[in-house]
XYZ file of C-alpha atoms in Angstrom:
330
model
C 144.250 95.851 121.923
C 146.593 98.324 120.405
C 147.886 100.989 122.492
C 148.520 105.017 121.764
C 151.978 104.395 122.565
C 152.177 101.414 120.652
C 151.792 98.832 123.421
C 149.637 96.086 123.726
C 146.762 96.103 127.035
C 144.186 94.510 128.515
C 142.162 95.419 131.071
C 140.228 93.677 134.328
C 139.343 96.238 137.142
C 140.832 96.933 138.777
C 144.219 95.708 136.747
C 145.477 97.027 133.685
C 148.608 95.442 131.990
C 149.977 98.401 130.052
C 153.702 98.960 128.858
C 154.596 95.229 129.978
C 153.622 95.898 133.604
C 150.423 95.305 135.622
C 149.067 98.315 137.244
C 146.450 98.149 139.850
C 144.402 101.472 139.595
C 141.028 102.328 141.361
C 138.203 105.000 139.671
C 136.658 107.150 142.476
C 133.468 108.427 141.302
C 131.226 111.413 142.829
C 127.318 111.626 143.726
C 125.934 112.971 140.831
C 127.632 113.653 137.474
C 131.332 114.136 137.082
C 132.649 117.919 136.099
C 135.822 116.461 135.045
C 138.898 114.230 135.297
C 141.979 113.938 138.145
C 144.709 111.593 137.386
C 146.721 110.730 141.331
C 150.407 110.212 140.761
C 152.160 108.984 144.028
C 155.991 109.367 145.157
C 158.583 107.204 145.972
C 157.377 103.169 146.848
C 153.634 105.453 147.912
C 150.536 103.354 147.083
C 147.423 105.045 145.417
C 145.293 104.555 148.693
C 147.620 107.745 150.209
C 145.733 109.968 148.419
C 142.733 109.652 150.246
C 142.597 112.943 151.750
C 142.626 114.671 148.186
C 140.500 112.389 147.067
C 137.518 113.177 149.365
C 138.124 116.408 148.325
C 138.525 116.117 144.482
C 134.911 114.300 145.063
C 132.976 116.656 146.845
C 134.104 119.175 144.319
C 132.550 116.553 141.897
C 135.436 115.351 140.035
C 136.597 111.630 139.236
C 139.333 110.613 140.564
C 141.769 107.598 139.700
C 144.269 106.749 141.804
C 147.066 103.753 141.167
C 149.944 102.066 142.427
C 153.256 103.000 140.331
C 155.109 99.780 138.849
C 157.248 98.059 141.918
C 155.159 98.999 144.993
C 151.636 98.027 146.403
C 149.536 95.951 143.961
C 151.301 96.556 140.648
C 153.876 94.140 139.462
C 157.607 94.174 140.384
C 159.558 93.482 137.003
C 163.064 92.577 137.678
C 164.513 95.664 135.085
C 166.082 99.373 135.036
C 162.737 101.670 136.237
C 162.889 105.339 134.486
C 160.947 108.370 135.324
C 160.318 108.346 131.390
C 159.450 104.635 131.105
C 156.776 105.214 134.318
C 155.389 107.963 132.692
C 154.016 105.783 129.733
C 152.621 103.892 131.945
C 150.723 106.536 133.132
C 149.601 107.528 129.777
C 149.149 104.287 128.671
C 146.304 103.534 131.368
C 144.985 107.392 130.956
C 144.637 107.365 126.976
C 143.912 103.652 126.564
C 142.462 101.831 129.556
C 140.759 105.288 131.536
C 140.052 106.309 127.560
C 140.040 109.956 129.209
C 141.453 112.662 126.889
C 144.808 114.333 128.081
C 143.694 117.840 127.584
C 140.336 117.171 129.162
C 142.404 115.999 132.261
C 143.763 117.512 135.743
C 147.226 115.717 136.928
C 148.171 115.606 140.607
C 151.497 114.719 141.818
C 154.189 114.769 144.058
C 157.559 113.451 144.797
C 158.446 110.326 142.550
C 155.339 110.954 140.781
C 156.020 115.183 139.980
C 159.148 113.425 138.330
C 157.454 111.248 136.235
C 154.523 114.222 135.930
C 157.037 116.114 134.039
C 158.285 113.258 131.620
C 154.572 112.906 130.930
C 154.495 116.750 129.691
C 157.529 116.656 128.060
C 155.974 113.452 126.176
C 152.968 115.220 125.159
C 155.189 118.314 124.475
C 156.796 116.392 121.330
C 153.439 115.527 119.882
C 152.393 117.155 116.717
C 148.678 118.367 115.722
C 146.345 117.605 115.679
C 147.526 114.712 118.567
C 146.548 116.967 122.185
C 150.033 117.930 123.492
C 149.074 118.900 126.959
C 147.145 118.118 130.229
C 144.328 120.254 131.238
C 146.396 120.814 134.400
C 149.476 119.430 136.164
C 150.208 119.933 139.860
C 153.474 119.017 141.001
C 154.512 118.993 144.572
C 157.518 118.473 146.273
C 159.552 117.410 143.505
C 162.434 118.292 141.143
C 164.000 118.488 138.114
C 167.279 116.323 138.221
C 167.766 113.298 140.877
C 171.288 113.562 140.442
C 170.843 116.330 142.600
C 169.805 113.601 144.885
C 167.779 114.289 147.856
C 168.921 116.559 151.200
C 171.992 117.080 152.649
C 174.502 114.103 153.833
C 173.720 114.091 157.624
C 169.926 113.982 156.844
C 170.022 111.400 154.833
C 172.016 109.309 157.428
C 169.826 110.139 159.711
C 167.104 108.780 157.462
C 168.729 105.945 156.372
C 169.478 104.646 160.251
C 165.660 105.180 160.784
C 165.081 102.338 158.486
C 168.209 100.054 159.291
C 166.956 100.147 163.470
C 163.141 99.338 162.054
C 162.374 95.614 162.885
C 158.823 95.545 162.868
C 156.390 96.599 159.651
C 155.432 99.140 162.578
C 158.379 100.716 163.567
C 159.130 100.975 159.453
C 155.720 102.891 159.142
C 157.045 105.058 162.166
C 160.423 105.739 160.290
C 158.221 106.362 157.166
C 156.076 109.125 159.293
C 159.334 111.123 161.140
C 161.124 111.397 157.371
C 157.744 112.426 155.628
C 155.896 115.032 158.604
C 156.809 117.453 161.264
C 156.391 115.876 164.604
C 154.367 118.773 165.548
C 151.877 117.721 162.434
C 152.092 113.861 164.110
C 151.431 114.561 167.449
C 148.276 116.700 166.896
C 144.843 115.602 167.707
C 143.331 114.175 164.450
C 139.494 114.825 163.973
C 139.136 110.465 164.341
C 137.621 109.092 167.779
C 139.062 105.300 168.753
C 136.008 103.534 168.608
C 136.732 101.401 171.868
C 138.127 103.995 174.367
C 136.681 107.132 173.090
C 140.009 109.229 172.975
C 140.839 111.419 170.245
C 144.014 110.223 167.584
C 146.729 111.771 167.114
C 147.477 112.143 163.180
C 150.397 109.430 163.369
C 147.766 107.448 165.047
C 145.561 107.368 161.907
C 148.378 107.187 159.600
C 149.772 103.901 161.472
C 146.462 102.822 161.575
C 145.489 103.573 157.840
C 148.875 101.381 156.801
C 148.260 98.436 159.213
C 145.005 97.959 157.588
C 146.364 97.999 154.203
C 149.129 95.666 155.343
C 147.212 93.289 156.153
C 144.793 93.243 153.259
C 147.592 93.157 150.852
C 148.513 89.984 152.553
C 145.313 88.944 152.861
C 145.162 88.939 148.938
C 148.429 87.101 148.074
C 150.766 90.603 147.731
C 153.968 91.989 149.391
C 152.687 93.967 152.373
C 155.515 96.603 152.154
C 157.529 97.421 149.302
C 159.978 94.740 148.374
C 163.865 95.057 147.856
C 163.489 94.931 143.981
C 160.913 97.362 143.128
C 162.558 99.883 146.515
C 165.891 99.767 144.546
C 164.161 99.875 140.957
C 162.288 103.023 142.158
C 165.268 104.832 143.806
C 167.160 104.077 140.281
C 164.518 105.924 138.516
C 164.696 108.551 140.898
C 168.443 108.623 140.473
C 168.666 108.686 136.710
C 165.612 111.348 136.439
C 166.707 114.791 134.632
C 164.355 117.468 132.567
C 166.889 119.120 131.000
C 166.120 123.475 130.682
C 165.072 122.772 127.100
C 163.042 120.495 127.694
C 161.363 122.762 130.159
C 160.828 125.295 127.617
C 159.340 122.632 125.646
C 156.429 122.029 128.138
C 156.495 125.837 128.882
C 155.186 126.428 124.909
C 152.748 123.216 125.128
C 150.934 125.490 127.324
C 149.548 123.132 130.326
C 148.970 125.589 133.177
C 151.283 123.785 136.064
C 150.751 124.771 139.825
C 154.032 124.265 142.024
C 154.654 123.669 145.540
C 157.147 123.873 147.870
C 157.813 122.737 151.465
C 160.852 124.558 152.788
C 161.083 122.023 155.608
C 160.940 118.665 153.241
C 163.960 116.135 154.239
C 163.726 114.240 151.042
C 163.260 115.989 147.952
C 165.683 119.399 148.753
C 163.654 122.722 148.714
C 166.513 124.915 146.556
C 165.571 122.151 143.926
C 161.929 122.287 144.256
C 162.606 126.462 144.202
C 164.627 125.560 140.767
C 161.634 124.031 139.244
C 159.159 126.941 139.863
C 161.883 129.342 138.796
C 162.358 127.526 135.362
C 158.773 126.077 134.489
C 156.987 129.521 134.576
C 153.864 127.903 136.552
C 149.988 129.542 137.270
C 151.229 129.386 141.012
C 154.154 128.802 142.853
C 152.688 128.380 146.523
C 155.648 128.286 148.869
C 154.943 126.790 152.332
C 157.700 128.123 154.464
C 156.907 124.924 157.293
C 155.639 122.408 154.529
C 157.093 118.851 155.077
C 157.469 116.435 152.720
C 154.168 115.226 153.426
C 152.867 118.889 152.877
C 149.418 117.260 151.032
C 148.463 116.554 154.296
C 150.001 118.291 156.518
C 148.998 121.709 154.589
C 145.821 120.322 152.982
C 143.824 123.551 153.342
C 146.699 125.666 151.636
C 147.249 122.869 149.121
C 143.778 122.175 148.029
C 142.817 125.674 147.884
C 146.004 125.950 145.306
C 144.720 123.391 143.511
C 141.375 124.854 142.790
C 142.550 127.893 141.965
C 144.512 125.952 139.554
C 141.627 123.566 138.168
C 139.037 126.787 137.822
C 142.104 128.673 135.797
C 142.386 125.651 133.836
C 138.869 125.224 133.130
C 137.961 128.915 132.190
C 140.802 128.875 129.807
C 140.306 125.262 127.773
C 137.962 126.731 125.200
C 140.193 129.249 124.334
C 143.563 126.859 123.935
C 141.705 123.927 122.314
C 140.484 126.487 119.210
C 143.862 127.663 119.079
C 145.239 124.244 118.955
């Protein structure tokens, strides 16, 4: 089948091979019928299943939601090539447009990290569009992310302290642990979670369902014949991308004049993605919302899912309110 962006697919849920790569994506569908569309855009080597939090939510609020695993991590292929923030974000569009067959201006994006980056390579994309092709997303919410990843990530001594997490971490375990302490507060971790252990009746802490959570998907993805964590090639093809990303000021004004209302958010607290650069963005992209969580983590989805979800409504009811207007004007 021929694609929108002039790609070849096929499609087998829960696989889609679109832009040369094989993405595994999953459709979450509410009771009842849908209001509308949410596109899930994970960060950095993050599997679609992460979203689950947002994705209860997006469902009781009636939405569909599809979540997927980016191209080198969790169930999607690993080519051996140069990854790009651009390149990803056709393969986003790729299974929106022509495997999802949703319409980009009938659609809500959520991202963060890795996946903000490659949210606003999809806008730009759809900026440079001419009528009467749709030129922007019905929403885009982009957390904890940034403009340029040659601005890399934190400061020095952070990121050696992140990086010896990692090199001390024998065990898949003790990896999910170093994973945790770079993406949450330990304050966040080490509160009681509203999950009761089955066997001795205590509450969980919140790292205590995380661990748990990635165990279980560990060993599935084993259990079907696929990497259980992130392998070397798609870790290093991922951090390239992230390396080589840049959204130059024009083409922010680009995506400004498209017109898709954009909620930002910032953690002032994250120790991957630095929060002057996350400050940058909002400055420069003119969003619906900048909501600025002075103790937000990286992880600040989670961790601040009551602040971050009522954003995100706000957002989506903006959005929706205002479509009839843009799409007569388009």
């Amino acid at each position: 089948t021929q694609s929108t962006w002039g790609r070849t697919f096929w499609k087998t849920m829960p696989f889609a091979e679109v832009n040369s790569v094989k993405l595994f994506y999953e459709i979450h569908t509410p009771p009842g019928t849908s209001i509308g569309n949410v596109l899930c855009v994970q960060g950095f080597t993050l599997e679609g299943w992460t979203w689950e939090i947002q994705v209860k939510q997006f469902l009781e609020w009636g939405y569909q939601v599809v979540t997927y695993d980016n191209r080198g991590c969790g169930k999607s292929s690993c080519p051996w090539q140069r990854y790009t923030t651009r390149e990803m974000a056709i393969d986003m569009l790729c299974l929106l447009e022509d495997v999802l067959k949703w319409r980009v201006e009938q659609t809500h994006i959520v991202t963060m990290s890795l996946g903000g980056m490659i949210g606003l390579q999809a806008l730009h994309l759809l900026s440079q569009r001419t009528a009467p092709q749709p030129r922007r997303f019905l929403s885009a919410s982009l957390m904890v992310t940034q403009t340029s990843g040659w601005r890399t990530l934190v400061t020095f001594s952070q990121l050696i302290d992140i990086f010896y997490l990692f090199v001390t971490a024998r065990t898949p375990r003790q990896r999910g642990i170093a994973v945790l302490q770079s993406c949450f507060s330990p304050e966040w971790l080490d509160r009681p979670s509203t999950v009761i252990h089955p066997k001795t009746n205590k509450t969980l802490t919140n790292r205590d369902v995380l661990l748990q959570q990635a165990t279980k998907q560990y060993f599935q993805k084993q259990k079907d014949n696929f990497p259980g964590e992130p392998t070397l090639v798609g870790m290093g093809a991922q951090l390239s991308a992230v390396a080589t990303h840049r959204i130059t000021n024009q083409q922010l004004d680009d995506i400004i004049k498209a017109g898709t209302p954009i909620l930002v958010v910032g953690a002032q607290l994250d120790r991957l993605v630095s929060y002057k650069h996350q400050a940058y963005l909002a400055e420069h992209i003119a969003p619906f919302e900048f909501l600025d969580v002075p103790k937000g983590s990286h992880g600040v989805k989670d961790e601040n899912a009551t602040e971050v979800h009522s954003a995100i409504r706000r957002l989506f009811q903006y959005a929706e309110r205002t479509r009839e207007f843009v799409t007569s004007k388009l």
